[in-house]
Amino acid sequence: MELKIENMTCGGCAKSVTKAIQSVDANAKIETDPATRLVRIETTVSSDALQKVLEEAGYPAAVN
């Protein structure tokens, strides 16, 4: 799945996003690209659950 996260503008943001995703799926494969503000995730968790945890972390996401 691919998510667009407008607030993810730097490497520090990408780390926070990664940490938030790993809090709901420790085995998720995560690729972050702050330049395009996209995150690619291989996970068994629903996009709704990911969007909820990212919003709580301050990084609202939209499915791309």
XYZ file of N, CA and C in Angstrom:
192
model
N 0.843 -1.167 0.000
C 0.000 0.000 0.000
C 0.891 1.233 0.000
N 0.361 2.313 -0.542
C 1.123 3.549 -0.603
C 0.311 4.654 0.052
N 0.967 5.387 0.948
C 0.307 6.491 1.640
C 1.020 7.795 1.331
N 0.262 8.866 1.224
C 0.800 10.220 1.035
C 0.698 10.927 2.377
N 1.839 11.418 2.872
C 1.879 12.089 4.170
C 2.480 13.478 3.967
N 1.603 14.474 3.880
C 2.040 15.843 3.581
C 3.018 16.388 4.627
N 2.879 16.003 5.897
C 3.737 16.539 6.969
C 5.127 15.917 6.997
N 5.361 14.846 6.238
C 6.663 14.165 6.277
C 7.622 14.870 5.317
N 8.432 15.774 5.870
C 9.280 16.605 5.021
C 10.776 16.348 5.185
N 11.150 15.492 6.148
C 12.581 15.276 6.384
C 12.832 13.864 6.924
N 14.086 13.527 7.097
C 14.448 12.214 7.606
C 13.935 11.951 9.009
N 13.905 12.995 9.835
C 13.378 12.844 11.193
C 11.900 12.498 11.175
N 11.172 13.153 10.270
C 9.744 12.845 10.104
C 9.586 11.398 9.654
N 10.411 10.986 8.703
C 10.333 9.618 8.172
C 10.558 8.604 9.289
N 11.483 8.899 10.210
C 11.731 7.992 11.342
C 10.510 7.907 12.243
N 9.878 9.046 12.492
C 8.671 9.064 13.328
C 7.542 8.270 12.682
N 7.393 8.433 11.364
C 6.371 7.702 10.616
C 6.652 6.199 10.701
N 7.907 5.821 10.496
C 8.296 4.408 10.561
C 7.990 3.838 11.939
N 8.347 4.581 12.979
C 8.116 4.124 14.355
C 6.617 3.936 14.627
N 5.801 4.874 14.129
C 4.349 4.786 14.328
C 3.790 3.536 13.649
N 4.233 3.276 12.422
C 3.759 2.095 11.683
C 4.199 0.817 12.398
N 5.452 0.801 12.854
C 5.959 -0.393 13.545
C 5.249 -0.635 14.871
N 4.613 0.378 15.424
C 3.889 0.183 16.688
C 2.651 -0.690 16.493
N 2.119 -0.736 15.270
C 0.974 -1.610 14.992
C 1.365 -2.852 14.210
N 2.533 -2.841 13.543
C 3.034 -4.023 12.830
C 4.554 -3.994 12.841
N 5.137 -4.705 13.802
C 6.592 -4.712 13.957
C 7.295 -5.327 12.749
N 6.586 -6.137 11.957
C 7.199 -6.810 10.811
C 6.928 -6.114 9.479
N 6.322 -4.941 9.519
C 6.004 -4.221 8.276
C 7.287 -3.852 7.543
N 7.229 -3.950 6.212
C 8.326 -3.464 5.377
C 7.944 -2.060 4.952
N 8.799 -1.090 5.297
C 8.452 0.314 5.118
C 9.527 1.022 4.293
N 9.082 1.729 3.267
C 9.961 2.560 2.448
C 9.440 3.986 2.532
N 10.238 4.909 3.057
C 9.797 6.301 3.146
C 10.569 7.142 2.140
N 9.907 8.132 1.570
C 10.539 9.066 0.639
C 10.061 10.482 0.976
N 10.788 11.156 1.885
C 10.363 12.498 2.297
C 10.262 13.481 1.128
N 11.079 13.317 0.090
C 11.048 14.248 -1.049
C 9.690 14.245 -1.747
N 9.098 13.062 -1.899
C 7.787 12.965 -2.556
C 6.656 12.844 -1.534
N 7.040 12.704 -0.249
C 6.085 12.544 0.855
C 5.262 11.265 0.729
N 5.875 10.243 0.156
C 5.200 8.960 -0.002
C 5.825 7.912 0.905
N 4.984 6.991 1.375
C 5.439 5.848 2.163
C 4.841 4.605 1.527
N 5.706 3.630 1.210
C 5.231 2.340 0.707
C 5.354 1.335 1.841
N 4.278 0.596 2.075
C 4.236 -0.304 3.227
C 3.733 -1.671 2.794
N 4.465 -2.708 3.196
C 3.982 -4.085 3.060
C 3.602 -4.524 4.459
N 2.301 -4.747 4.666
C 1.809 -5.055 6.010
C 0.514 -5.851 5.921
N 0.172 -6.481 7.024
C -1.104 -7.187 7.109
C -2.150 -6.317 7.801
N -1.737 -5.150 8.285
C -2.628 -4.231 8.992
C -3.442 -3.431 7.969
N -4.676 -3.111 8.313
C -5.544 -2.361 7.397
C -5.058 -0.915 7.243
N -5.403 -0.313 6.113
C -5.014 1.081 5.889
C -5.676 1.986 6.927
N -6.900 1.641 7.363
C -7.580 2.436 8.390
C -6.768 2.470 9.684
N -6.262 1.308 10.087
C -5.469 1.233 11.321
C -4.183 2.045 11.190
N -3.544 1.963 10.018
C -2.313 2.731 9.802
C -2.599 4.226 9.815
N -3.664 4.632 9.156
C -4.004 6.051 9.115
C -4.315 6.578 10.513
N -4.964 5.756 11.331
C -5.298 6.169 12.697
C -4.027 6.380 13.524
N -3.105 5.429 13.484
C -1.883 5.546 14.291
C -1.003 6.690 13.773
N -0.992 6.913 12.462
C -0.203 8.017 11.918
C -0.805 9.367 12.297
N -2.119 9.444 12.285
C -2.770 10.697 12.691
C -2.470 11.003 14.153
N -2.505 9.969 14.993
C -2.189 10.149 16.419
C -0.750 10.619 16.607
N 0.146 10.215 15.687
C 1.546 10.614 15.764
C 1.787 11.998 15.164
N 0.733 12.604 14.586
C 0.870 13.930 14.005
C 1.172 13.916 12.514
N 0.970 12.766 11.884
C 1.249 12.631 10.446
C 0.033 12.070 9.716
N -1.015 12.898 9.533
C -2.196 12.394 8.828
C -1.827 11.915 7.422
N -2.375 10.771 7.037
C -2.018 10.152 5.764
C -3.255 9.895 4.922
N -3.046 9.925 3.614
C -4.099 9.578 2.663
C -3.612 8.426 1.808
N -4.500 7.484 1.510
C -4.120 6.380 0.625
C -3.891 6.961 -0.747
N -2.751 6.634 -1.340
C -2.375 7.199 -2.628
C -2.866 6.346 -3.770
